[in-house]
CSV table of C-alpha atoms in Angstrom, one decimal:
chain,number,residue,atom,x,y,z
A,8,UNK,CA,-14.9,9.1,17.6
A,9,UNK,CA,-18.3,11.0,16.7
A,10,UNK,CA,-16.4,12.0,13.9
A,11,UNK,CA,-16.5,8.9,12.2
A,12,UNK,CA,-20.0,8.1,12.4
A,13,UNK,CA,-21.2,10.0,9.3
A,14,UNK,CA,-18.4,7.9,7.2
A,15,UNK,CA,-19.6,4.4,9.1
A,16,UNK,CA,-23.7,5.6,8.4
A,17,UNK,CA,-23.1,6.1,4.9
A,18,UNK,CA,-20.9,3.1,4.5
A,19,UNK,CA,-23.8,0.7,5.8
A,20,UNK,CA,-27.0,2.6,3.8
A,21,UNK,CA,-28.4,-0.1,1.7
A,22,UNK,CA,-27.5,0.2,-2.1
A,23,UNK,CA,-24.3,2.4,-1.4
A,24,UNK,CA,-21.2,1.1,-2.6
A,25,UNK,CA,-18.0,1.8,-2.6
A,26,UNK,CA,-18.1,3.9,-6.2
A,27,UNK,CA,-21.2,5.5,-5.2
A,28,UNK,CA,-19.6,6.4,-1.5
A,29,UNK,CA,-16.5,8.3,-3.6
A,30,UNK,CA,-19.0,10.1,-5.8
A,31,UNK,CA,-21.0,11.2,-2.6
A,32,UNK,CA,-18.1,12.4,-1.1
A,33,UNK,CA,-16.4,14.3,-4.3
A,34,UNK,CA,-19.8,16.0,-5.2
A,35,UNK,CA,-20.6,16.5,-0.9
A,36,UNK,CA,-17.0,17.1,0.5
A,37,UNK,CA,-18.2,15.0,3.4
A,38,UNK,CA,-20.4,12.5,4.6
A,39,UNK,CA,-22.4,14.8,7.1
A,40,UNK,CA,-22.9,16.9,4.5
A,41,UNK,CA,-24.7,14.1,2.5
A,42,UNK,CA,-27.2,13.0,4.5
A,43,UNK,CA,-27.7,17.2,5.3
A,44,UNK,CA,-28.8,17.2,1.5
A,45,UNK,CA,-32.5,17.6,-0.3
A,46,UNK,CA,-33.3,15.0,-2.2
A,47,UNK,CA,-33.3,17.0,-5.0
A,48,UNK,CA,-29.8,18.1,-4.2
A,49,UNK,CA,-29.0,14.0,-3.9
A,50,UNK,CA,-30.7,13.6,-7.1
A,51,UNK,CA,-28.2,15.3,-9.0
A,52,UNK,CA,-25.1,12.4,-8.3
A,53,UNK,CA,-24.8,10.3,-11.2
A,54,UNK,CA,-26.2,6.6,-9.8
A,55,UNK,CA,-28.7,7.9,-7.1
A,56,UNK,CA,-32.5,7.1,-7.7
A,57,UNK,CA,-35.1,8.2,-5.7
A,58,UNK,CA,-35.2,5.0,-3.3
A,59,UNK,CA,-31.6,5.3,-2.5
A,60,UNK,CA,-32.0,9.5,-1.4
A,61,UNK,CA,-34.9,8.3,0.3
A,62,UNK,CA,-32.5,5.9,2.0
A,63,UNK,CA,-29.7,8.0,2.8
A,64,UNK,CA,-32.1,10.6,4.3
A,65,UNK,CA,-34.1,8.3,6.4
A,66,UNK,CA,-31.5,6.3,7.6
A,67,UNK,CA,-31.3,5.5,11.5
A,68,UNK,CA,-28.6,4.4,13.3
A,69,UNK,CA,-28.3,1.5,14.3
A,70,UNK,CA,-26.8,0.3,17.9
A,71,UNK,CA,-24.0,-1.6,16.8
A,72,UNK,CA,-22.6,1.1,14.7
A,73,UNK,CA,-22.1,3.0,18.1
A,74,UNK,CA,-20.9,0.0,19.8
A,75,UNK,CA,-18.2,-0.5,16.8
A,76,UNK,CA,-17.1,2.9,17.5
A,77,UNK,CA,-16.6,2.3,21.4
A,78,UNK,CA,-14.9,-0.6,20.6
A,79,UNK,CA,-12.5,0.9,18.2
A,80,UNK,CA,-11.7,3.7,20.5
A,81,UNK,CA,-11.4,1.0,23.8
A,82,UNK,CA,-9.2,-1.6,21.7
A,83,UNK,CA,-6.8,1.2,20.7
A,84,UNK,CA,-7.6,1.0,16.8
A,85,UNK,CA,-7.6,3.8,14.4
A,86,UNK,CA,-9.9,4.4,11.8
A,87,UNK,CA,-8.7,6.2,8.5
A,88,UNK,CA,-10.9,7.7,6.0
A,89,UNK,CA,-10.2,8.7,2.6
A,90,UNK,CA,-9.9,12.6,3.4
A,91,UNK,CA,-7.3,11.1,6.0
A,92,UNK,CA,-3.3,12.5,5.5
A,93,UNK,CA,-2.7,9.3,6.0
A,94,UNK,CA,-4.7,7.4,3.8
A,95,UNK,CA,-2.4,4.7,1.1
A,96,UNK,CA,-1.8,7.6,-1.9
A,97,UNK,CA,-1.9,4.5,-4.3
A,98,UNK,CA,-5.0,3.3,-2.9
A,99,UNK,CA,-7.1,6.5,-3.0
A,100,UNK,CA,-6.3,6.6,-7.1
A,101,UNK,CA,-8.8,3.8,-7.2
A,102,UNK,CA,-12.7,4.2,-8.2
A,103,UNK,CA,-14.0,2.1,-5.5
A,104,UNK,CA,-11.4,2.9,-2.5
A,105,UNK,CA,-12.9,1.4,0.6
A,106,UNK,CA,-14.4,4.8,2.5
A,107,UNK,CA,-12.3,4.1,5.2
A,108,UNK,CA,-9.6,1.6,6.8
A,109,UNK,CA,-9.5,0.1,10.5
A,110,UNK,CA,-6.2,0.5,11.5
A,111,UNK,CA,-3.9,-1.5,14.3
A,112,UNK,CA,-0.7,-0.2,14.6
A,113,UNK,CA,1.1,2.6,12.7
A,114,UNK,CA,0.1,2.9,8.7
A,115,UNK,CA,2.8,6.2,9.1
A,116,UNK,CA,2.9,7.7,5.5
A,117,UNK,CA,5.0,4.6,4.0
A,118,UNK,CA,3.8,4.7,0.0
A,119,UNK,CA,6.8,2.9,-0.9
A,120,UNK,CA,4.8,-0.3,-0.8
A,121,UNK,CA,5.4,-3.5,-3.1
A,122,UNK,CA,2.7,-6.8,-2.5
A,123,UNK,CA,3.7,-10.1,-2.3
A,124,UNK,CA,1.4,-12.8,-2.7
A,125,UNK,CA,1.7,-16.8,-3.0
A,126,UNK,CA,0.5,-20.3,-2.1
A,127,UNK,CA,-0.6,-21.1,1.3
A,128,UNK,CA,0.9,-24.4,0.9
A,129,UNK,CA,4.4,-23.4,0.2
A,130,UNK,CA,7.4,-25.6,-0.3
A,131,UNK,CA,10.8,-24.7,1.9
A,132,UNK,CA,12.4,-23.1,-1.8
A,133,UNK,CA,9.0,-20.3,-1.5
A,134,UNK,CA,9.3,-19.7,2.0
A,135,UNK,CA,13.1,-19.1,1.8
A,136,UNK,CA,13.0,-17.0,-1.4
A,137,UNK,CA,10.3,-15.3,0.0
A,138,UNK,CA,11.8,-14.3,3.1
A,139,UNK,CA,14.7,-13.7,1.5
A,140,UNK,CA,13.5,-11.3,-1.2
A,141,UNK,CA,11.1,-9.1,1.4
A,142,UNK,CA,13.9,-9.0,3.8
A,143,UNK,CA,16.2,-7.2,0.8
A,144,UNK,CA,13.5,-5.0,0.0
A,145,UNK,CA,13.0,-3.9,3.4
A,146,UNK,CA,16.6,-2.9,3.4
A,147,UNK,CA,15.7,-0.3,0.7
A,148,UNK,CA,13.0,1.1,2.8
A,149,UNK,CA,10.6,-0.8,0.2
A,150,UNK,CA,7.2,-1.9,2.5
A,151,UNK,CA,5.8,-5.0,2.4
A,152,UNK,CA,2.1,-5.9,1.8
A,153,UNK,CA,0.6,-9.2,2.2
A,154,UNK,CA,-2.4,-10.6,3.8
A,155,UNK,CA,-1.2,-12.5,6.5
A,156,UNK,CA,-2.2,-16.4,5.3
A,157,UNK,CA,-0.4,-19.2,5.7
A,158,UNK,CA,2.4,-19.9,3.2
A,159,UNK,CA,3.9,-17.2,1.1
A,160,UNK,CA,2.1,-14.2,2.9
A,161,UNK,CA,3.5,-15.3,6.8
A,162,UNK,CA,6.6,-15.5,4.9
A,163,UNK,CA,6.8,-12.0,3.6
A,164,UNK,CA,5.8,-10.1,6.6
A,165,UNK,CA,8.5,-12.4,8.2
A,166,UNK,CA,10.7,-11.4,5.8
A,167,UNK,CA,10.2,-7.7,5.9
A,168,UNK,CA,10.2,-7.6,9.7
A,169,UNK,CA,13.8,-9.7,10.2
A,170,UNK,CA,15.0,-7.2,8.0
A,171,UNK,CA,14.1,-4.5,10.3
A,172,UNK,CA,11.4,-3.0,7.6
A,173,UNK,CA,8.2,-2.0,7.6
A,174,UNK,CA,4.8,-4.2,6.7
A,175,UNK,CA,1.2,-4.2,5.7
A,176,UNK,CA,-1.3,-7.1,6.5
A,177,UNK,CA,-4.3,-6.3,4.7
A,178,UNK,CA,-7.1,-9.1,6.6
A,179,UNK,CA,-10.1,-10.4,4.8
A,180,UNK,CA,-12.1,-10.2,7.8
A,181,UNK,CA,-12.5,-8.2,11.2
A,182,UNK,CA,-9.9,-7.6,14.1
A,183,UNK,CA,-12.4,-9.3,16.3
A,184,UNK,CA,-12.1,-12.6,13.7
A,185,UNK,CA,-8.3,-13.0,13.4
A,186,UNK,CA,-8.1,-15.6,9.5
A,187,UNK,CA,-5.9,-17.8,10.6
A,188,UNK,CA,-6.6,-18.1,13.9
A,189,UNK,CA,-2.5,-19.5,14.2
A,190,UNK,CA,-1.4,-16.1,12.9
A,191,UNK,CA,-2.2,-14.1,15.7
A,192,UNK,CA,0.6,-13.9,17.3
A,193,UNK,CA,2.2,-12.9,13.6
A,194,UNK,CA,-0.7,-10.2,13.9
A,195,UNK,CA,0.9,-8.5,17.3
A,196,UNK,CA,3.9,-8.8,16.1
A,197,UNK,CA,3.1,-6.8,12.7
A,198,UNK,CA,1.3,-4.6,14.9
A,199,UNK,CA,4.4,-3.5,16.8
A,200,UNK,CA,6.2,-2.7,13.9
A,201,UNK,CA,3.9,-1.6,10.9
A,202,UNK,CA,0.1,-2.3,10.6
A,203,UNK,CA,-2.8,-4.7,9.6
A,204,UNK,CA,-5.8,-3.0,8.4
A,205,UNK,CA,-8.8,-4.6,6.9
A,206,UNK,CA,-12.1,-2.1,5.3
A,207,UNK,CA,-14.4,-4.9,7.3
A,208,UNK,CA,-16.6,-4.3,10.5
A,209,UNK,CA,-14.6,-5.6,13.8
A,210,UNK,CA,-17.0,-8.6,13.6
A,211,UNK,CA,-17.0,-9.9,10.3
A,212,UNK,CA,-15.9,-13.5,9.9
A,213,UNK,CA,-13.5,-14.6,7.0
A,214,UNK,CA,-15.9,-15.7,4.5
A,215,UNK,CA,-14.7,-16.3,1.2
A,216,UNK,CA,-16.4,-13.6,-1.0
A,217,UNK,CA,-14.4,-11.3,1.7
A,218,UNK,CA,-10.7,-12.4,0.0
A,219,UNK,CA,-11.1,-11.1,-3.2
A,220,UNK,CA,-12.4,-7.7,-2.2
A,221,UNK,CA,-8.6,-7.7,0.0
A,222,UNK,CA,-7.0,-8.7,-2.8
A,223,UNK,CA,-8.0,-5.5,-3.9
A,224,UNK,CA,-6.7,-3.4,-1.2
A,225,UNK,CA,-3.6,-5.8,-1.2
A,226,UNK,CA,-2.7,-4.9,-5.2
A,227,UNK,CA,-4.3,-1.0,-4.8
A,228,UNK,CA,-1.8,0.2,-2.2
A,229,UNK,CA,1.2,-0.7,-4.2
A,230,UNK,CA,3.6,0.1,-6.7
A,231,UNK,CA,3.5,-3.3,-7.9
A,232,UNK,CA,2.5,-7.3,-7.2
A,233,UNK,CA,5.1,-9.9,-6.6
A,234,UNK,CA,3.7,-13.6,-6.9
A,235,UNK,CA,5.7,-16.6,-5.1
A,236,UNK,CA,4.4,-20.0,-6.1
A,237,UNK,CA,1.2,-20.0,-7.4
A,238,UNK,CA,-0.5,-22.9,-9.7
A,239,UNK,CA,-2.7,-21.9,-12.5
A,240,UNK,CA,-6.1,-21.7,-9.8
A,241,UNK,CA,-4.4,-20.1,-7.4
A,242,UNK,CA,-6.1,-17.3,-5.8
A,243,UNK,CA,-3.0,-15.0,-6.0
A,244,UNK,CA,-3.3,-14.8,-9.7
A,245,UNK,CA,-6.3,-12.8,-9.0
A,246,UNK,CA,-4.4,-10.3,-7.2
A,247,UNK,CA,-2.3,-10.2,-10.1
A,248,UNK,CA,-4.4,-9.7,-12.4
A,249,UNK,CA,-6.2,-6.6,-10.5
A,250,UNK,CA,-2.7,-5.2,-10.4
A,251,UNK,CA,-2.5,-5.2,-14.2
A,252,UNK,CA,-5.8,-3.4,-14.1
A,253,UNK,CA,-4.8,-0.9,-11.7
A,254,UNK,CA,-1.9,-0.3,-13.9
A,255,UNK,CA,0.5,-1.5,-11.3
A,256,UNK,CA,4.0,-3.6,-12.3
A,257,UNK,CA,3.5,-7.2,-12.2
A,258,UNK,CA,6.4,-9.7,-11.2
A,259,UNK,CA,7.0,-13.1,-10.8
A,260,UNK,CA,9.2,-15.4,-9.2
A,261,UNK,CA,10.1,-18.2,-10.9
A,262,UNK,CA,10.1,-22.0,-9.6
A,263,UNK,CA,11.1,-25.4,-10.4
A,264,UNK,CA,9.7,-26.3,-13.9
A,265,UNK,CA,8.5,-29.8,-12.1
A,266,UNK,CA,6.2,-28.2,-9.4
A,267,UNK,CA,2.8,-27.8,-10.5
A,268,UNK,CA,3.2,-25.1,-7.9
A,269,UNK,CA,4.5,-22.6,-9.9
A,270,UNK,CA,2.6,-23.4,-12.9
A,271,UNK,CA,0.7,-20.0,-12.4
A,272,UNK,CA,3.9,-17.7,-12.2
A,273,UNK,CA,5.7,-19.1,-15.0
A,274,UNK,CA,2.2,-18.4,-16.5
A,275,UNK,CA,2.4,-15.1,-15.4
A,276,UNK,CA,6.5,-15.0,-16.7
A,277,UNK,CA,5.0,-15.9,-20.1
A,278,UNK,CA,2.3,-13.6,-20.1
A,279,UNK,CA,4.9,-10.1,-19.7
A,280,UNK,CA,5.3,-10.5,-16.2
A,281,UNK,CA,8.8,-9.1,-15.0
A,282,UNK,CA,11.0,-12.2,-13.5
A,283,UNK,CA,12.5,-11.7,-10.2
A,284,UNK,CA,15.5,-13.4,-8.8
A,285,UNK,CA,16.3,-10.5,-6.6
A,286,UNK,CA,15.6,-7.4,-5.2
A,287,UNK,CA,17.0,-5.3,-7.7
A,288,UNK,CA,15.4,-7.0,-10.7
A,289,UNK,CA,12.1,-5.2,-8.9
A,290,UNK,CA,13.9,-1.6,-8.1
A,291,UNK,CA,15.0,-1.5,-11.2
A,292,UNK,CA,11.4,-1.6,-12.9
A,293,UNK,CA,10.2,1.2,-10.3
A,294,UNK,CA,12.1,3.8,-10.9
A,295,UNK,CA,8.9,5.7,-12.7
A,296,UNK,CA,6.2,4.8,-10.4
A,297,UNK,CA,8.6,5.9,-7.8
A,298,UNK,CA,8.4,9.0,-9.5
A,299,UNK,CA,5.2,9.3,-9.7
A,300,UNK,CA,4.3,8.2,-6.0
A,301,UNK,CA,6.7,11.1,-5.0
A,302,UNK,CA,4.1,13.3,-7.1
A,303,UNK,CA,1.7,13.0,-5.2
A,304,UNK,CA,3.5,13.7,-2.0
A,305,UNK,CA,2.8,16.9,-0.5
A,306,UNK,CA,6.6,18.4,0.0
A,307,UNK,CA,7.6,19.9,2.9
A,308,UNK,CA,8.9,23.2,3.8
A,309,UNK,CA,12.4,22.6,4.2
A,310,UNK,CA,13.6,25.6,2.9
A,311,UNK,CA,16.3,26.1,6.0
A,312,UNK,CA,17.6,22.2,5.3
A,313,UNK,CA,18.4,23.4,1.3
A,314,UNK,CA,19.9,26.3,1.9
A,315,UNK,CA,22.1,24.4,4.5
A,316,UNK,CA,22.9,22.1,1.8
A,317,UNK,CA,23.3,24.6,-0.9
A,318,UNK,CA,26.4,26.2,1.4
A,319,UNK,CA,28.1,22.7,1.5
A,320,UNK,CA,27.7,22.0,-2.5
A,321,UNK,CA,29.9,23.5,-5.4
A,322,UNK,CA,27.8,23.7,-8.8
A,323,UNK,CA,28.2,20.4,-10.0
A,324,UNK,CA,27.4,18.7,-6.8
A,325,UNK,CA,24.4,20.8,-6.1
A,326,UNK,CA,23.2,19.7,-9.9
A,327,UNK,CA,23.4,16.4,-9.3
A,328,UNK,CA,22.1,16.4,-5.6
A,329,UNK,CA,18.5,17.4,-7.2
A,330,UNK,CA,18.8,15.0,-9.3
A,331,UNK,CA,18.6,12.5,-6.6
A,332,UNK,CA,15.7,11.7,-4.2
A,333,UNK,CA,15.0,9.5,-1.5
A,334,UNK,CA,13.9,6.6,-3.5
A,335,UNK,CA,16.9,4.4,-4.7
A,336,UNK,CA,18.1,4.6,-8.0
A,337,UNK,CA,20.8,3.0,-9.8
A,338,UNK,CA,24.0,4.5,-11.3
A,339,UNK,CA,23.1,3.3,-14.9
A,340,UNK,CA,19.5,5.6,-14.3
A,341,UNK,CA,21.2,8.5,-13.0
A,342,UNK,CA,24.1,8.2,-16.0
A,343,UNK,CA,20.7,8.7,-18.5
A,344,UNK,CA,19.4,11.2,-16.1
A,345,UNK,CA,21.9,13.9,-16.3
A,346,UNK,CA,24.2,12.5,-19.5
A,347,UNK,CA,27.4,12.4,-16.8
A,348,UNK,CA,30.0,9.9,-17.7
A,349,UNK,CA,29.7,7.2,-15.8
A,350,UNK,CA,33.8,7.7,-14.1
A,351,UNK,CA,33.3,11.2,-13.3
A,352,UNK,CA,29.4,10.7,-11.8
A,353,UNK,CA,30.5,8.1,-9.5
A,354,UNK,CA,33.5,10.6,-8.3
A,355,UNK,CA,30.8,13.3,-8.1
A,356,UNK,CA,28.3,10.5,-6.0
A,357,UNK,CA,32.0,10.1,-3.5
A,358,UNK,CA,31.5,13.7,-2.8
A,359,UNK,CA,28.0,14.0,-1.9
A,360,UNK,CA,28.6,10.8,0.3
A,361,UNK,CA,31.5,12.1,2.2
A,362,UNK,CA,29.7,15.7,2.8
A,363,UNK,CA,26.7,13.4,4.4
A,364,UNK,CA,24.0,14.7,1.8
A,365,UNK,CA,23.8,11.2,-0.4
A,366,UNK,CA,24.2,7.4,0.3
A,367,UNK,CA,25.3,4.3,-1.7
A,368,UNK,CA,22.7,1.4,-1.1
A,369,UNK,CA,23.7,-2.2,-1.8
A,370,UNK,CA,23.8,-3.0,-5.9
A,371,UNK,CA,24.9,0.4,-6.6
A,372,UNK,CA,21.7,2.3,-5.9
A,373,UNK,CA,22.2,5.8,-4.9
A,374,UNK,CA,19.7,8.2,-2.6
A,375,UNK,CA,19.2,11.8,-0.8
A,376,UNK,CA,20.7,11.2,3.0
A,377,UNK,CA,17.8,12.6,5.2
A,378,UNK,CA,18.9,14.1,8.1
A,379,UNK,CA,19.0,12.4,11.3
């Protein structure tokens, strides 16, 4: 755990911020390495003065640092830091990324990740949409990311989790300090099959000031923000609205025009927000930033796995293998991709299905079969 005590010092210096933390690191390469500087060298990174290398290089730390540390390692919690594998892709692409992320359960490398966000005080029609929706998405591999409150966000991890998927809670305070206190048994339960994480010390309580810095994390780690009943204060629209900023997709579920409830998403629906009234309204709109998430995915050397499936496929089957990938995409995408007529691609799709190297999701969404 010694290893994370350079990331935890620099975290808590006095004046160093998120931004200025990335900066550190990209100029440093670590965070040992930072407080190893002269304060001339410190000088030179744009946004340190004198009083902040002066309290970088004096710092001393404090006991409860090392006591977070034994906790972390004695509760069975993981810490991940931004030169992490395993850090959120997405979430790193920001300019204040949190330096690093408590962990309980398994984050795995799941970047497939779409928010959903909502009222705490949800009627029956949000809960069941909302369960309904994550559960569909989880059937595509899609994980969910919510921040465990009441309402819309228990309902999406409960979605996600009947339909045997994966999920994200994202908490506004510390593992210690469990916001709302009802949910922790919705907490193991996420913990056995996905992960909560929260960028806050093991003790900090769930003030409000924390929520919209989650939000955040909540809207950063995904491909895009789907919002189930919100009125025109609600705090979800915040998360929204960081999404657009972080250039992520924006959706909306709409509601009865008679509850002030959904006032904010129909809001939202006016605004350019995509409508969703099912899962594939949102696959469809991801196809690029599907793409792009696959980008930045370091591939792996499966040279022996393509040349197996290079003995299996004639010409025109091996063409239209690489065009797949092991995000869904639908038959009217891959008809544009590679300008095959629609009849003859779907007989084409038949034939990579029956040699086991491609699979037909529900709504006619078509992926790479990995190997088993």
């Amino acid at each position: 755990m010694d290893n994370f005590l350079p990331w935890l010092c620099l975290k808590h210096v006095p004046g160093i911020g998120n931004h200025l933390f990335k900066r550190l690191l990209e100029h440093f390469g670590s965070p040992q390495r930072v407080f190893q500087m002269t304060p001339q060298a410190l000088l030179a990174v744009d946004g340190i003065s004198n009083h902040l290398a002066s309290a970088i290089l004096n710092f001393k730390v404090p006991p409860w640092i090392r006591a977070e540390l034994d906790h972390v390692y004695q509760k069975g919690y993981q810490l991940i830091t931004l030169s992490d594998s395993s850090y959120p892709l997405l979430l790193k692409e920001l300019p204040d990324p949190p330096p690093l992320l408590y962990v309980s359960g398994d984050l795995g490398v799941a970047q497939k990740n779409i928010a959903v966000v909502g009222s705490r005080n949800a009627t029956a029609y949000g809960i069941s949409a909302t369960q309904k929706l994550c559960a569909d998405l989880a059937a595509f591999d899609i994980t969910i990311v919510s921040g465990m409150a009441l309402g819309i966000d228990t309902a999406a991890h409960q979605g996600a989790l009947a339909g045997k998927g994966n999920t994200v809670a994202v908490l506004g305070s510390g593992f210690h300090k469990i916001y709302p206190a009802e949910n922790r048994p919705l907490f193991e339960r996420i913990t056995e099959a996905g992960a909560v994480i929260s960028e806050f010390a093991l003790d900090t309580e769930p003030e409000g000031h924390n929520f919209p810095i989650r939000n955040r994390i909540i809207s950063g780690m995904s491909m895009g923000t789907i919002v189930v009943e919100a009125s025109r204060k609600s705090g979800s629209l915040i998360t929204a609205r960081l999404a657009a900023e972080q250039n992520r997709e924006v959706f909306a579920v709409p509601g009865s025009i008679h509850s002030f409830k959904s006032t904010g998403t129909h809001t939202l629906i006016k605004q350019g927000a995509k409508l969703v009234e099912n899962a594939q309204d949102v696959l469809e709109e991801l196809t690029v930033f599907m793409e792009h998430v696959t980008a930045l995915v370091k591939p792996e050397d499966n040279d022996t796995n393509a040349a197996e499936t290079k003995t299996l496929l004639a010409p025109e089957e091996m063409a239209l293998y690489k065009t797949l990938s092991p995000y869904p995409e639908h038959i009217d995408t891959l008809v544009r991709k590679t300008n095959i007529e629609p009849g003859k691609l779907l007989s084409l799709l038949l034939q990579l299905e029956l040699k086991g190297v491609a699979q037909q999701m529900p709504g006619k969404f078509f992926v790479i079969k990995e190997k088993s």
